[in-house]
Amino acid sequence: MTEAIVTIGGLALIGALARYFFGPREARRAEERGGVQQVEIAVRGGYSPNLIRVRQGVPLRLVFDRQEAGECTSRVVFPDFSVSKSLPAFARTAVEFTPDRAGEFGFACGMNMVHGTLVVEPDGERPPAPAEGRPADGHPHEVAVAVGVGPTMEVAGTARVEFSIRGGGVTCPTCVRTIEGTLDRLQGVDRVEANFGAERITVDYDPGQIGPGALREAVRASGYRIEDRPEPGSAETEDREAEARRAEIRDLSRRVALGAVLTTPVLVAVMATEVFGAGWVPQVLLDRWVQLALIAPVMLYTGWPIHVTGWLTLRHRTADMNTLITIGTTAAFLYSLVVTIAPGALPEDVREVYYEAVGVITTLILLGRLLEARAKAGTGEAIRKLIGLQARTARLFRDGREQEVPVDEVIPGDVVLVRPGEKVPVDGEIVDGRSTLDESMVTG
C-alpha cells in the first residue's frame, strides 16, 4: 500500500510539473487557448492571408513566416497600434499586442508596398460570414482582398541600447536564450541580439513605447541582471566593467572558500567511513546535527547566487542550469533536514542524509564560475590593453594646412599625414609620398 501511494503521488507530481512547464500559458497559446488569439501569416511577395479577423480585447499573436530575403518585407508595421517589428529572412517572428478597439486597420511592410488588413470584431459579436467571392478563413492562402493604401500613421524609428550580461545569474547559453525571449516579447522591442561569449546583448526598441529601464526591469523579474553599456568599446566602459568583474571574482572567491572549508570535513568523514570503512573518523563529524550546522551556511550563503536565479526562473515557468542545481540541492537538503529533525517520519532503511552532496555540488559549481570569471577577466584585460594602443589623434591635411584632430573626427576622404616611423592605416590609400625619410600622405 505504501509503495502504491508513493508511486501514485510521484506520477501526480510529474503530471503537475509537466502541466506547469508545458501546459497552456496565459497570453501565449494559439487558438485562444490560454486567452490568446494566434494567426500564422506567410510572407512571400505579400501576406497570406492578408485579411485577418480577430476579437477585440483578446491578446493577439501574429506569427510571420518570412520565406524570402528581399528588403521590401523585412519589417511589418501596424501604425494604429504603434507596433513595428523586424522580420528576419527565412525565419518565424511573433508580433504580439492586444487590439483594444474595433474596426478595420491596415498593416504594411516598412516600404509600404505590401499590405494587409486586420479586422477587429467588437467584443461579444460573432464574426460575420465571408463575403461573396471571399473564401472562408479556414483556407488562408486563398484569401485575397484589396486593401487600398497602407499605413497612414508614421511610426518612429528605433533606438539601440547595449547591455552587459556578465554575472547576474547568466551562466549558460540557455540563460541568454531566456533573456532574449523575455525581451523579444516586450511591446516596443524590435530586435534582440545576444552573444554569450562576448557577454553582450543589443536591443533595438521604439523609444515611444519602452525604454532601457523597462528592459532591465523585465530581465530582472525573470531572474537575471543586465547592466548598461553607455559607451560600448570606450576605455571608460571597459574600466568600469573590469572593476565590476574584479568585484565579482572577490565575491565568488569568498563564497567558494567558505564552501570548501565547511564541506571538506563532512565529505572526508562520510567518504572515509562509507567507502573505505575507516574507523579513525571522529564521531562528531558523523553527527547529523553537526553536518547540518556545517552545510547550512554552504546552502544558504555559498549557493545564494544559484538559488536566487533558479527560483525566479522556475516561477516564470522556464528552466536553466541554475534551476536544475537549485531543485537538486534543495531536495537533498530538505530531505536530510527531515531525517535529522524527525527521523521517525521515515522508514528506518531510508534515513540517510546527503549533506556532503549538497556541499560538494554547490561549492564545485561556484568554483567553476570563479575559474570562468578569472579567464574572462584575462580576456577583458587584453582588450583594454589593445584599446590603450589605439591612436588618440590624427594629423590631417585640410584646407591647405596641417591640423591635429581627435580620431573620432576623421571622416572618409580625409588626407592623413604619416610621418617616418608611423604606420599606414590598413584601409588607407597612399596618395603622395616622397621618401622613407620624408613625410607621406594617406587618404582613408
XYZ file of N, CA and C in Angstrom, residues 42-48 50 65-70 72-73 109 113-115:
60
model
N 2.101 33.770 -43.832
C 3.242 33.548 -44.717
C 3.603 34.864 -45.410
N 4.893 35.146 -45.483
C 5.373 36.372 -46.128
C 6.236 35.972 -47.317
N 5.684 36.141 -48.504
C 6.426 35.823 -49.725
C 5.839 36.649 -50.857
N 6.377 37.831 -51.054
C 5.838 38.752 -52.037
C 4.546 39.397 -51.591
N 4.062 39.060 -50.448
C 2.812 39.574 -49.890
C 2.506 38.831 -48.604
N 1.371 39.128 -48.016
C 0.940 38.467 -46.792
C -0.165 37.475 -47.133
N -0.040 36.267 -46.661
C -1.057 35.253 -46.902
C -1.361 34.547 -45.580
N -3.951 37.968 -46.111
C -3.793 39.413 -45.929
C -5.060 40.049 -45.368
N 5.826 34.110 -40.962
C 6.790 33.157 -41.512
C 7.339 33.747 -42.804
N 8.462 34.435 -42.707
C 9.024 35.134 -43.868
C 9.865 34.165 -44.688
N 9.471 33.937 -45.919
C 10.094 32.941 -46.785
C 10.889 33.583 -47.909
N 11.440 34.746 -47.661
C 12.222 35.456 -48.669
C 13.233 36.346 -47.973
N 14.128 36.923 -48.784
C 15.210 37.724 -48.209
C 15.258 39.145 -48.733
N 14.267 39.566 -49.509
C 14.285 40.924 -50.042
C 14.105 41.977 -48.952
N 12.119 44.527 -49.065
C 10.770 45.077 -49.027
C 10.002 44.618 -47.794
N 10.010 43.322 -47.526
C 9.184 42.776 -46.433
C 9.982 42.537 -45.164
N 4.302 46.536 -45.077
C 5.742 46.390 -44.907
C 6.348 47.771 -44.656
N 4.685 48.794 -49.494
C 4.402 48.192 -50.798
C 3.557 46.930 -50.672
N 3.637 46.258 -49.533
C 2.855 45.045 -49.295
C 1.880 45.347 -48.175
N 0.590 45.034 -48.380
C -0.437 45.465 -47.443
C -1.294 44.304 -46.950
